[in-house]
Amino acid sequence: TMLPLLLLLLPAAHAIVEHVAYTPVLTTTPVLEGLTTASTFVLEQPRCVFEKYSNADIWLVVALEKTATTFNNSVAPGTPESAFQNFPDNAPAYMTLNATLANYPCAKSPGDITVLRVGSETSCTDDKARPTCNGPLSGPGPYLVKFLALEGSEPVAETGWSKPIMLRTAKSFNSISMTNGGHGAGMIAITTILSILFAILLAGLVAMLVFWGSDSCGGSSTFSKPESVTVRRYNTHHVYDQPSARL
Amino acid sequence: MAKSDDCIHILQGLLVFGNVVIGMCGIALTAECIYFVSDPHGLYPLLEATENNDIYAAAWIGIFVGFALFALSILGIVGILKSDRTLLLVYIILMLITFAFEMASCITAATHRDSLTPNLFLKQMLERYQQITANNNDKSMTEGVTKTWDKIMVQNHCCGVMGPSDWQEYTSAFRLTHSDADFPWPRKCCVLDAQGLPINLDGCKLGVPGYYNSNGCYDAISGPVNTHAWGVAWFGFAILCWTFCVLLGTMFYWSGIEY
């Protein structure tokens, strides 16, 4: 009778954490401009994943790629070992975004955008009284995340670790190069043509002033000013006596 | 000599016609440059903050050149009809001076236009938008830049120079006072309702299409600036080409006058 009792007790000693076949992933639809920023990223909600665990609390575990392996599933949320404020210096990962199955119903109403924004709570970043704060991340990563379902304080199910998530790094604005693309064709055309025209006009002016007084260029085509005085023809008396000379 | 008289009259007629066109173009140039200087699109603060607003200097020169062209064209018409050597000499010399000024204006407008690249506006926006500065001189420039950008982004439904990612790709004065998680981009980049508040703040922060402005504002800025620069440069160039022909004709006419 001792043997069956021992056999009964054995499974209860180790908590079996079911490994759910789901990998957390960044949102793919709709295409979001702010999918990753310098301190936040946006995950798809784990819908239709934890259907069997209606009593469990589903937590999001965020770790750095290099510290993910040191995370122990039996770490309780809300303790310093999993506090956001201690990440990443004193804690390998933090747990946040507490939810239940009711928050992730399997039936998705069309048109709804179902996302989880990691890093959206800015008010509790330094508040040690809020260790489950969903605060903005301070480095570019790369980060790994997974979902962990806890019943009471026992982990009962977990998803796999996600692929590494890199956040954006901002370059300094002083690095923007201000070298012009050179001068446009229009500006060069305007400058050359106008310079040539101006030079011709100056040459013409010089020619005008140099030849002032000499009739050399316009000799044959000079014309007289319109006279305001008319010249009267004078006929002497003796001309009238000789009609033949009147021509 | 009737034929020579006819030629003279034709030349006189052509020159008078040329001067009439110059006079009208002078008035048109003045009107166009006054329009540009009045800054109907409100972009002057952006150009002032680049500390190089030669395009406005070119427009101011254009106003005075336009008046000068109008006045000189009248002088020219009088001189041609009277065939007065002195008047025409004065006309030619003053016209050459006006030509030189207008040439400077055209070249300045064209050159400065080439320097207004997207990177220039991007750097200025990142440096000055919502910058907190103690220097009084800078303060008015910074406020001008901030107000102008707010107005541009709301009126044209755009964000940043190339897009909202400008605010993510580069550090900025804005980023110093507004956290990345709360303000991935300024609130003015969100689609606003009638009261000027975002219709869906979370949607805007996430970058959901329809709740934020995804286009860049460079087209909205460079369009009017290009029109301004090319209006001054190319119209001035056309006037100068016409003036060149009229002046050559006048010089030829002058050299043929008996005195």
Short mmCIF file of C-alpha atoms in Angstrom, two decimals:
data_model
loop_
_atom_site.label_atom_id
_atom_site.label_comp_id
_atom_site.label_asym_id
_atom_site.label_seq_id
_atom_site.Cartn_x
_atom_site.Cartn_y
_atom_site.Cartn_z
CA THR A 1 0.00 0.00 0.00
CA MET A 2 2.96 2.29 0.41
CA LEU A 3 3.90 1.98 -3.23
CA PRO A 4 0.66 3.39 -4.77
CA LEU A 5 0.76 6.22 -2.20
CA LEU A 6 4.26 7.12 -3.20
CA LEU A 7 3.29 7.00 -6.85
CA LEU A 8 0.35 9.34 -6.13
CA LEU A 9 2.52 11.80 -4.25
CA LEU A 10 5.27 11.93 -6.88
CA PRO A 11 3.45 13.90 -9.61
CA ALA A 12 2.22 16.48 -7.07
CA ALA A 13 5.79 17.29 -5.99
CA HIS A 14 6.77 18.68 -9.43
CA ALA A 15 4.53 21.40 -10.90
CA ILE A 16 4.09 20.51 -14.56
CA VAL A 17 4.19 23.65 -16.66
CA GLU A 18 2.51 23.05 -19.98
CA HIS A 19 4.46 24.47 -22.88
CA VAL A 20 1.89 26.05 -25.16
CA ALA A 21 2.74 26.05 -28.83
CA TYR A 22 2.61 29.81 -29.34
CA THR A 23 5.41 32.31 -29.88
CA PRO A 24 4.76 35.92 -28.96
CA VAL A 25 5.15 38.09 -32.00
CA LEU A 26 5.07 41.79 -32.93
CA THR A 27 1.77 42.93 -34.42
CA THR A 28 1.53 42.39 -38.14
CA THR A 29 -1.92 43.76 -38.94
CA PRO A 30 -2.59 46.61 -39.10
CA VAL A 31 0.81 48.01 -40.10
CA LEU A 32 1.72 50.31 -37.23
CA GLU A 33 4.08 53.24 -37.57
CA GLY A 34 4.97 52.93 -33.91
CA LEU A 35 5.51 49.16 -33.91
CA THR A 36 8.87 49.70 -32.29
CA THR A 37 9.99 53.03 -30.94
CA ALA A 38 13.02 53.87 -28.82
CA SER A 39 11.37 52.60 -25.63
CA THR A 40 8.22 50.68 -26.54
CA PHE A 41 7.06 47.87 -28.77
CA VAL A 42 3.71 46.40 -29.70
CA LEU A 43 2.82 42.71 -29.33
CA GLU A 44 -0.03 40.66 -30.70
CA GLN A 45 -2.45 39.61 -27.95
CA PRO A 46 -2.31 35.87 -27.10
CA ARG A 47 -5.82 35.02 -28.28
CA CYS A 48 -7.02 31.39 -28.39
CA VAL A 49 -3.84 30.32 -26.60
CA PHE A 50 -4.69 29.80 -22.94
CA GLU A 51 -8.19 28.38 -23.48
CA LYS A 52 -7.77 25.65 -20.87
CA TYR A 53 -6.78 28.03 -18.09
CA SER A 54 -9.84 30.08 -17.26
CA ASN A 55 -8.70 30.53 -13.67
CA ALA A 56 -5.15 31.61 -14.41
CA ASP A 57 -3.53 35.02 -14.44
CA ILE A 58 -1.61 35.52 -17.62
CA TRP A 59 1.56 37.57 -17.22
CA LEU A 60 4.00 38.92 -19.75
CA VAL A 61 7.64 38.26 -18.97
CA VAL A 62 10.15 40.65 -20.55
CA ALA A 63 13.85 39.78 -20.50
CA LEU A 64 17.00 40.74 -22.31
CA GLU A 65 18.23 38.20 -24.80
CA LYS A 66 21.25 37.47 -22.71
CA THR A 67 19.38 37.14 -19.40
CA ALA A 68 16.38 35.14 -20.60
CA THR A 69 17.90 31.79 -19.80
CA THR A 70 18.40 32.74 -16.16
CA PHE A 71 14.70 33.46 -15.62
CA ASN A 72 13.00 31.00 -13.30
CA ASN A 73 9.28 30.34 -13.80
CA SER A 74 8.68 30.10 -10.07
CA VAL A 75 9.58 33.74 -9.49
CA ALA A 76 6.44 35.42 -8.24
CA PRO A 77 5.15 38.63 -9.83
CA GLY A 78 5.18 41.76 -7.70
CA THR A 79 8.40 40.82 -5.93
CA PRO A 80 11.75 42.58 -6.26
CA GLU A 81 13.07 39.67 -8.33
CA SER A 82 10.55 40.47 -11.03
CA ALA A 83 10.07 44.21 -10.50
CA PHE A 84 10.24 46.55 -13.48
CA GLN A 85 12.26 49.05 -11.49
CA ASN A 86 15.02 46.50 -10.88
CA PHE A 87 15.29 45.50 -14.51
CA PRO A 88 17.85 44.97 -16.00
CA ASP A 89 20.49 45.66 -13.34
CA ASN A 90 19.18 43.60 -10.43
CA ALA A 91 16.57 41.38 -12.02
CA PRO A 92 17.00 39.27 -15.15
CA ALA A 93 13.40 39.86 -16.24
CA TYR A 94 10.24 41.59 -15.13
CA MET A 95 6.60 40.57 -15.19
CA THR A 96 3.85 42.93 -16.22
CA LEU A 97 0.55 43.31 -18.09
CA ASN A 98 -1.46 41.07 -15.81
CA ALA A 99 -4.59 39.74 -17.51
CA THR A 100 -7.07 36.86 -17.40
CA LEU A 101 -8.62 34.77 -20.12
CA ALA A 102 -11.54 37.20 -20.18
CA ASN A 103 -9.18 39.85 -21.54
CA TYR A 104 -8.14 37.60 -24.39
CA PRO A 105 -11.38 36.11 -25.73
CA CYS A 106 -10.90 33.77 -28.59
CA ALA A 107 -13.57 35.30 -30.80
CA LYS A 108 -12.09 38.42 -32.32
CA SER A 109 -14.60 41.03 -33.40
CA PRO A 110 -13.57 42.24 -36.84
CA GLY A 111 -12.22 45.76 -37.03
CA ASP A 112 -10.89 45.67 -33.49
CA ILE A 113 -7.24 46.31 -33.01
CA THR A 114 -6.02 43.84 -30.40
CA VAL A 115 -2.52 44.73 -29.33
CA LEU A 116 -0.40 44.96 -26.23
CA ARG A 117 1.83 48.02 -26.02
CA VAL A 118 4.84 47.26 -23.86
CA GLY A 119 6.20 50.43 -22.30
CA SER A 120 3.13 52.63 -22.27
CA GLU A 121 2.93 53.46 -18.55
CA THR A 122 5.21 56.40 -17.85
CA SER A 123 3.85 57.40 -14.45
CA CYS A 124 5.22 54.47 -12.42
CA THR A 125 8.73 54.16 -13.85
CA ASP A 126 10.39 54.98 -10.51
CA ASP A 127 7.60 53.92 -8.18
CA LYS A 128 8.90 50.92 -6.20
CA ALA A 129 5.39 50.36 -4.93
CA ARG A 130 4.37 49.38 -8.45
CA PRO A 131 6.71 46.54 -9.37
CA THR A 132 4.39 45.34 -12.13
CA CYS A 133 4.61 48.65 -13.94
CA ASN A 134 4.49 48.47 -17.73
CA GLY A 135 7.14 51.11 -18.00
CA PRO A 136 9.17 52.23 -21.01
CA LEU A 137 12.34 50.29 -21.71
CA SER A 138 15.61 52.05 -21.32
CA GLY A 139 17.86 50.33 -23.84
CA PRO A 140 17.55 49.17 -27.40
CA GLY A 141 17.58 45.47 -26.41
CA PRO A 142 17.39 42.95 -27.97
CA TYR A 143 14.50 41.76 -25.80
CA LEU A 144 12.77 38.40 -25.50
CA VAL A 145 9.21 38.03 -24.19
CA LYS A 146 6.96 35.16 -23.25
CA PHE A 147 3.56 34.71 -21.62
CA LEU A 148 3.27 32.84 -18.34
CA ALA A 149 0.00 31.61 -16.84
CA LEU A 150 -0.10 31.37 -13.05
CA GLU A 151 -2.83 29.76 -10.98
CA GLY A 152 -2.46 31.23 -7.55
CA SER A 153 1.32 31.31 -7.38
CA GLU A 154 1.96 28.15 -9.37
CA PRO A 155 2.98 28.48 -13.02
CA VAL A 156 0.78 26.22 -15.10
CA ALA A 157 1.50 27.17 -18.68
CA GLU A 158 3.98 29.18 -20.67
CA THR A 159 4.55 30.08 -24.29
CA GLY A 160 7.93 29.94 -25.98
CA TRP A 161 10.33 32.86 -25.96
CA SER A 162 9.80 35.24 -28.82
CA LYS A 163 12.37 36.10 -31.44
CA PRO A 164 14.71 38.91 -30.32
CA ILE A 165 13.05 42.31 -30.50
CA MET A 166 15.32 45.26 -31.29
CA LEU A 167 14.17 48.76 -30.48
CA ARG A 168 15.09 51.87 -32.46
CA THR A 169 18.10 53.98 -31.65
CA ALA A 170 18.01 57.65 -32.49
CA LYS A 171 20.95 59.26 -34.25
CA SER A 172 22.03 62.72 -33.23
CA PHE A 173 20.52 65.45 -35.40
CA ASN A 174 23.97 66.95 -35.77
CA SER A 175 24.82 64.00 -37.97
CA ILE A 176 22.47 65.23 -40.70
CA SER A 177 24.67 66.22 -43.59
CA MET A 178 24.02 69.64 -45.03
CA THR A 179 26.20 69.44 -48.11
CA ASN A 180 24.26 70.80 -51.04
CA GLY A 181 23.67 68.60 -54.00
CA GLY A 182 25.59 71.12 -56.02
CA HIS A 183 24.03 73.93 -57.99
CA GLY A 184 21.05 73.17 -60.12
CA ALA A 185 21.17 73.38 -63.88
CA GLY A 186 18.70 76.25 -63.86
CA MET A 187 20.88 78.45 -61.72
CA ILE A 188 23.94 77.82 -63.88
CA ALA A 189 21.97 78.57 -67.05
CA ILE A 190 20.62 81.83 -65.64
CA THR A 191 24.04 82.97 -64.46
CA THR A 192 25.91 82.23 -67.68
CA ILE A 193 23.33 83.60 -70.06
CA LEU A 194 22.76 86.79 -68.09
CA SER A 195 26.49 87.38 -67.72
CA ILE A 196 26.97 87.03 -71.46
CA LEU A 197 24.08 89.38 -72.22
CA PHE A 198 25.37 91.94 -69.74
CA ALA A 199 28.85 91.74 -71.21
CA ILE A 200 27.50 92.34 -74.72
CA LEU A 201 25.53 95.35 -73.53
CA LEU A 202 28.57 96.82 -71.81
CA ALA A 203 30.61 96.29 -74.96
CA GLY A 204 27.89 98.01 -76.94
CA LEU A 205 27.87 100.94 -74.55
CA VAL A 206 31.65 101.27 -74.81
CA ALA A 207 31.44 101.13 -78.60
CA MET A 208 28.76 103.81 -78.55
CA LEU A 209 30.84 106.16 -76.43
CA VAL A 210 34.08 105.52 -78.32
CA PHE A 211 32.47 106.25 -81.65
CA TRP A 212 30.62 109.29 -80.39
CA GLY A 213 31.30 111.98 -82.82
CA SER A 214 32.45 109.79 -85.68
CA ASP A 215 29.96 108.77 -88.29
CA SER A 216 31.89 105.64 -89.21
CA CYS A 217 29.33 102.95 -88.42
CA GLY A 218 26.11 104.68 -89.23
CA GLY A 219 27.37 106.88 -92.07
CA SER A 220 25.08 105.69 -94.76
CA SER A 221 22.06 105.27 -92.59
CA THR A 222 22.04 108.49 -90.67
CA PHE A 223 18.73 110.10 -90.58
CA SER A 224 17.72 113.53 -89.63
CA LYS A 225 15.73 114.56 -86.67
CA PRO A 226 12.19 115.48 -87.45
CA GLU A 227 12.50 119.21 -88.03
CA SER A 228 10.18 121.55 -86.32
CA VAL A 229 11.12 124.40 -88.62
CA THR A 230 10.20 124.18 -92.28
CA VAL A 231 12.53 125.67 -94.84
CA ARG A 232 10.83 127.87 -97.30
CA ARG A 233 12.03 127.99 -100.85
CA TYR A 234 13.00 131.44 -101.94
CA ASN A 235 12.36 132.37 -105.52
CA THR A 236 14.06 135.40 -106.88
CA HIS A 237 12.10 137.49 -109.23
CA HIS A 238 14.22 136.81 -112.30
CA VAL A 239 13.57 133.08 -112.04
CA TYR A 240 9.87 133.66 -112.69
CA ASP A 241 10.81 135.31 -116.05
CA GLN A 242 12.48 132.13 -117.24
CA PRO A 243 10.02 129.29 -116.98
CA SER A 244 12.47 126.81 -118.44
CA ALA A 245 14.74 127.05 -115.36
CA ARG A 246 11.98 126.02 -113.02
CA LEU A 247 12.77 122.52 -112.24
CA MET B 1 14.29 109.28 -98.97
CA ALA B 2 11.01 107.58 -98.26
CA LYS B 3 12.39 104.09 -97.80
CA SER B 4 14.90 105.17 -95.18
CA ASP B 5 12.18 107.12 -93.44
CA ASP B 6 10.04 104.02 -93.37
CA CYS B 7 12.87 102.00 -91.85
CA ILE B 8 13.38 104.64 -89.24
CA HIS B 9 9.73 104.70 -88.40
CA ILE B 10 9.63 100.92 -88.16
CA LEU B 11 12.63 100.93 -85.85
CA GLN B 12 11.09 103.66 -83.76
CA GLY B 13 7.83 101.76 -83.62
CA LEU B 14 9.56 98.57 -82.59
CA LEU B 15 11.53 100.30 -79.88
CA VAL B 16 8.46 102.06 -78.54
CA PHE B 17 6.62 98.75 -78.50
CA GLY B 18 9.60 97.13 -76.75
CA ASN B 19 9.58 99.81 -74.10
CA VAL B 20 5.83 99.48 -73.57
CA VAL B 21 6.32 95.76 -72.92
CA ILE B 22 9.18 96.52 -70.54
CA GLY B 23 6.99 98.98 -68.65
CA MET B 24 4.17 96.49 -68.27
CA CYS B 25 6.54 93.71 -67.25
CA GLY B 26 8.07 96.05 -64.69
CA ILE B 27 4.69 96.56 -63.08
CA ALA B 28 4.00 92.81 -63.20
CA LEU B 29 7.36 92.12 -61.56
CA THR B 30 6.62 94.62 -58.79
CA ALA B 31 3.22 93.08 -58.16
CA GLU B 32 4.59 89.54 -58.14
CA CYS B 33 7.41 90.43 -55.74
CA ILE B 34 5.03 92.26 -53.39
CA TYR B 35 2.92 89.10 -53.33
CA PHE B 36 5.92 86.97 -52.40
CA VAL B 37 7.17 89.38 -49.75
CA SER B 38 3.73 89.36 -48.11
CA ASP B 39 4.33 85.64 -47.37
CA PRO B 40 0.84 84.25 -47.99
CA HIS B 41 1.85 80.75 -46.83
CA GLY B 42 3.46 81.86 -43.59
CA LEU B 43 6.77 80.16 -44.27
CA TYR B 44 8.98 83.17 -43.54
CA PRO B 45 9.85 82.11 -39.95
CA LEU B 46 11.33 78.87 -41.25
CA LEU B 47 13.53 80.70 -43.74
CA GLU B 48 14.46 83.34 -41.19
CA ALA B 49 15.63 80.62 -38.80
CA THR B 50 17.98 79.24 -41.41
CA GLU B 51 19.70 82.63 -41.12
CA ASN B 52 19.76 82.91 -44.86
CA ASN B 53 16.69 84.52 -46.34
CA ASP B 54 18.20 85.64 -49.62
CA ILE B 55 15.04 84.72 -51.44
CA TYR B 56 13.30 87.57 -49.66
CA ALA B 57 16.15 89.94 -50.46
CA ALA B 58 15.78 88.95 -54.12
CA ALA B 59 12.05 89.70 -53.97
CA TRP B 60 12.67 93.11 -52.37
CA ILE B 61 15.14 94.00 -55.13
CA GLY B 62 12.54 92.85 -57.62
CA ILE B 63 10.01 95.36 -56.30
CA PHE B 64 12.33 98.31 -56.85
CA VAL B 65 13.64 97.02 -60.17
CA GLY B 66 10.06 96.73 -61.38
CA PHE B 67 9.38 100.38 -60.60
CA ALA B 68 12.65 101.41 -62.19
CA LEU B 69 11.84 99.49 -65.35
CA PHE B 70 8.45 101.19 -65.59
CA ALA B 71 9.92 104.67 -65.14
CA LEU B 72 12.79 104.05 -67.53
CA SER B 73 10.51 102.65 -70.19
CA ILE B 74 8.60 105.94 -70.20
CA LEU B 75 11.89 107.81 -70.46
CA GLY B 76 12.86 105.56 -73.32
CA ILE B 77 9.65 106.14 -75.24
CA VAL B 78 10.05 109.91 -74.90
CA GLY B 79 13.69 109.74 -75.97
CA ILE B 80 12.94 107.63 -79.03
CA LEU B 81 10.08 109.76 -80.24
CA LYS B 82 12.16 112.92 -79.82
CA SER B 83 15.36 111.23 -81.14
CA ASP B 84 17.24 113.02 -78.39
CA ARG B 85 20.80 111.73 -77.99
CA THR B 86 21.22 112.86 -74.39
CA LEU B 87 17.98 111.37 -73.20
CA LEU B 88 18.71 108.08 -74.87
CA LEU B 89 22.21 107.97 -73.42
CA VAL B 90 20.83 108.52 -69.92
CA TYR B 91 18.20 105.88 -70.62
CA ILE B 92 20.78 103.33 -71.75
CA ILE B 93 23.09 103.89 -68.77
CA LEU B 94 20.28 103.71 -66.20
CA MET B 95 18.86 100.64 -67.89
CA LEU B 96 22.24 98.94 -67.63
CA ILE B 97 22.35 99.64 -63.90
CA THR B 98 18.82 98.24 -63.50
CA PHE B 99 19.85 95.24 -65.58
CA ALA B 100 22.73 94.58 -63.21
CA PHE B 101 20.47 94.73 -60.14
CA GLU B 102 17.86 92.46 -61.66
CA MET B 103 20.59 90.04 -62.69
CA ALA B 104 21.77 89.92 -59.08
CA SER B 105 18.22 89.29 -57.90
CA CYS B 106 17.65 86.40 -60.33
CA ILE B 107 20.93 84.70 -59.54
CA THR B 108 20.38 85.10 -55.77
CA ALA B 109 16.90 83.62 -55.95
CA ALA B 110 18.06 80.66 -58.03
CA THR B 111 21.11 79.97 -55.86
CA HIS B 112 19.26 80.22 -52.58
CA ARG B 113 16.50 77.96 -53.85
CA ASP B 114 19.13 75.27 -54.44
CA SER B 115 20.20 75.43 -50.82
CA LEU B 116 16.73 74.68 -49.43
CA THR B 117 17.09 70.90 -49.23
CA PRO B 118 14.95 68.57 -47.10
CA ASN B 119 17.93 68.02 -44.78
CA LEU B 120 18.10 71.74 -44.05
CA PHE B 121 14.50 71.84 -42.88
CA LEU B 122 14.87 68.53 -41.05
CA LYS B 123 17.85 69.69 -39.03
CA GLN B 124 16.19 73.00 -38.24
CA MET B 125 12.98 71.31 -37.15
CA LEU B 126 14.78 68.85 -34.88
CA GLU B 127 16.91 71.61 -33.42
CA ARG B 128 14.26 74.24 -32.83
CA TYR B 129 10.81 72.70 -32.60
CA GLN B 130 9.65 73.18 -29.00
CA GLN B 131 13.18 74.04 -27.94
CA ILE B 132 13.51 75.59 -24.50
CA THR B 133 16.04 78.37 -24.79
CA ALA B 134 17.03 81.25 -22.56
CA ASN B 135 18.56 83.46 -25.25
CA ASN B 136 15.98 86.11 -26.22
CA ASN B 137 17.11 86.35 -29.80
CA ASP B 138 16.87 82.63 -30.31
CA LYS B 139 13.60 82.52 -28.39
CA SER B 140 11.62 84.48 -30.96
CA MET B 141 13.12 82.44 -33.78
CA THR B 142 12.34 79.21 -31.94
CA GLU B 143 8.78 80.27 -31.23
CA GLY B 144 8.39 81.22 -34.87
CA VAL B 145 9.60 77.82 -35.98
CA THR B 146 7.37 75.99 -33.50
CA LYS B 147 4.23 77.95 -34.42
CA THR B 148 4.92 77.59 -38.14
CA TRP B 149 5.45 73.84 -37.90
CA ASP B 150 2.29 73.40 -35.82
CA LYS B 151 0.34 75.34 -38.40
CA ILE B 152 1.83 73.44 -41.32
CA MET B 153 1.25 70.02 -39.74
CA VAL B 154 -2.36 70.73 -38.88
CA GLN B 155 -3.32 72.48 -42.12
CA ASN B 156 -1.61 70.08 -44.49
CA HIS B 157 -2.24 66.88 -42.49
CA CYS B 158 1.40 65.97 -42.45
CA CYS B 159 4.09 65.19 -39.89
CA GLY B 160 7.79 65.98 -39.86
CA VAL B 161 9.80 66.63 -43.00
CA MET B 162 9.84 63.13 -44.48
CA GLY B 163 7.34 61.54 -42.09
CA PRO B 164 6.68 60.81 -38.39
CA SER B 165 9.72 58.54 -38.33
CA ASP B 166 11.89 61.69 -38.39
CA TRP B 167 11.10 62.00 -34.69
CA GLN B 168 12.16 58.41 -34.09
CA GLU B 169 15.27 58.30 -36.21
CA TYR B 170 16.91 61.39 -34.77
CA THR B 171 17.28 62.99 -31.37
CA SER B 172 15.68 66.41 -31.08
CA ALA B 173 14.97 69.29 -28.74
CA PHE B 174 11.41 67.97 -28.63
CA ARG B 175 12.62 64.60 -27.36
CA LEU B 176 14.42 66.28 -24.44
CA THR B 177 11.14 67.46 -22.93
CA HIS B 178 8.71 64.83 -24.19
CA SER B 179 9.23 61.14 -23.44
CA ASP B 180 9.35 58.70 -26.29
CA ALA B 181 6.63 56.46 -24.83
CA ASP B 182 4.08 59.28 -24.44
CA PHE B 183 5.10 61.29 -27.49
CA PRO B 184 6.59 59.12 -30.23
CA TRP B 185 5.79 62.20 -32.38
CA PRO B 186 4.20 65.54 -31.54
CA ARG B 187 0.48 65.68 -30.83
CA LYS B 188 -0.04 67.89 -33.87
CA CYS B 189 0.79 64.84 -36.00
CA CYS B 190 -2.41 63.19 -34.77
CA VAL B 191 -5.67 63.52 -36.65
CA LEU B 192 -7.44 66.25 -34.69
CA ASP B 193 -11.12 66.91 -34.10
CA ALA B 194 -12.85 70.27 -34.27
CA GLN B 195 -11.53 71.29 -30.83
CA GLY B 196 -7.95 70.52 -31.78
CA LEU B 197 -7.68 67.34 -29.69
CA PRO B 198 -6.61 63.97 -31.11
CA ILE B 199 -9.62 61.84 -32.03
CA ASN B 200 -7.90 58.74 -30.65
CA LEU B 201 -4.75 59.36 -28.66
CA ASP B 202 -3.79 55.70 -28.30
CA GLY B 203 -4.31 55.13 -31.99
CA CYS B 204 -2.09 58.09 -32.70
CA LYS B 205 0.65 56.88 -30.35
CA LEU B 206 0.56 53.40 -31.87
CA GLY B 207 0.59 54.78 -35.37
CA VAL B 208 -2.65 53.22 -36.55
CA PRO B 209 -3.47 54.37 -40.09
CA GLY B 210 -6.26 56.92 -39.94
CA TYR B 211 -5.40 58.36 -36.55
CA TYR B 212 -2.15 60.04 -37.40
CA ASN B 213 -0.61 61.95 -40.33
CA SER B 214 1.75 59.66 -42.16
CA ASN B 215 2.98 62.01 -44.89
CA GLY B 216 5.95 64.32 -44.64
CA CYS B 217 5.53 68.08 -44.91
CA TYR B 218 8.40 68.73 -47.29
CA ASP B 219 6.12 68.98 -50.33
CA ALA B 220 3.89 71.48 -48.57
CA ILE B 221 6.91 73.65 -47.77
CA SER B 222 8.94 73.33 -50.92
CA GLY B 223 5.98 73.94 -53.23
CA PRO B 224 5.42 77.61 -52.30
CA VAL B 225 9.14 78.25 -51.85
CA ASN B 226 9.86 76.87 -55.31
CA THR B 227 7.10 78.96 -56.85
CA HIS B 228 8.55 82.01 -55.11
CA ALA B 229 12.10 81.39 -56.22
CA TRP B 230 11.31 80.42 -59.79
CA GLY B 231 8.78 83.25 -60.08
CA VAL B 232 11.44 85.78 -59.20
CA ALA B 233 14.31 84.09 -61.05
CA TRP B 234 12.73 83.01 -64.32
CA PHE B 235 10.35 85.92 -64.79
CA GLY B 236 13.25 88.26 -64.14
CA PHE B 237 15.34 86.30 -66.63
CA ALA B 238 12.65 86.62 -69.31
CA ILE B 239 12.35 90.38 -68.71
CA LEU B 240 16.11 90.74 -68.96
CA CYS B 241 16.29 88.89 -72.26
CA TRP B 242 13.63 91.17 -73.71
CA THR B 243 15.37 94.23 -72.25
CA PHE B 244 18.62 93.09 -73.83
CA CYS B 245 17.04 93.14 -77.28
CA VAL B 246 15.42 96.52 -76.72
CA LEU B 247 18.67 98.00 -75.44
CA LEU B 248 20.63 96.72 -78.42
CA GLY B 249 18.05 98.25 -80.71
CA THR B 250 18.23 101.52 -78.80
CA MET B 251 22.01 101.59 -79.01
CA PHE B 252 21.80 101.05 -82.76
CA TYR B 253 19.16 103.78 -83.04
CA TRP B 254 21.27 106.14 -80.92
CA SER B 255 24.33 105.68 -83.06
CA GLY B 256 22.34 106.60 -86.11
CA ILE B 257 20.91 109.86 -84.90
CA GLU B 258 22.36 113.00 -86.45
CA TYR B 259 23.27 115.62 -83.97
#
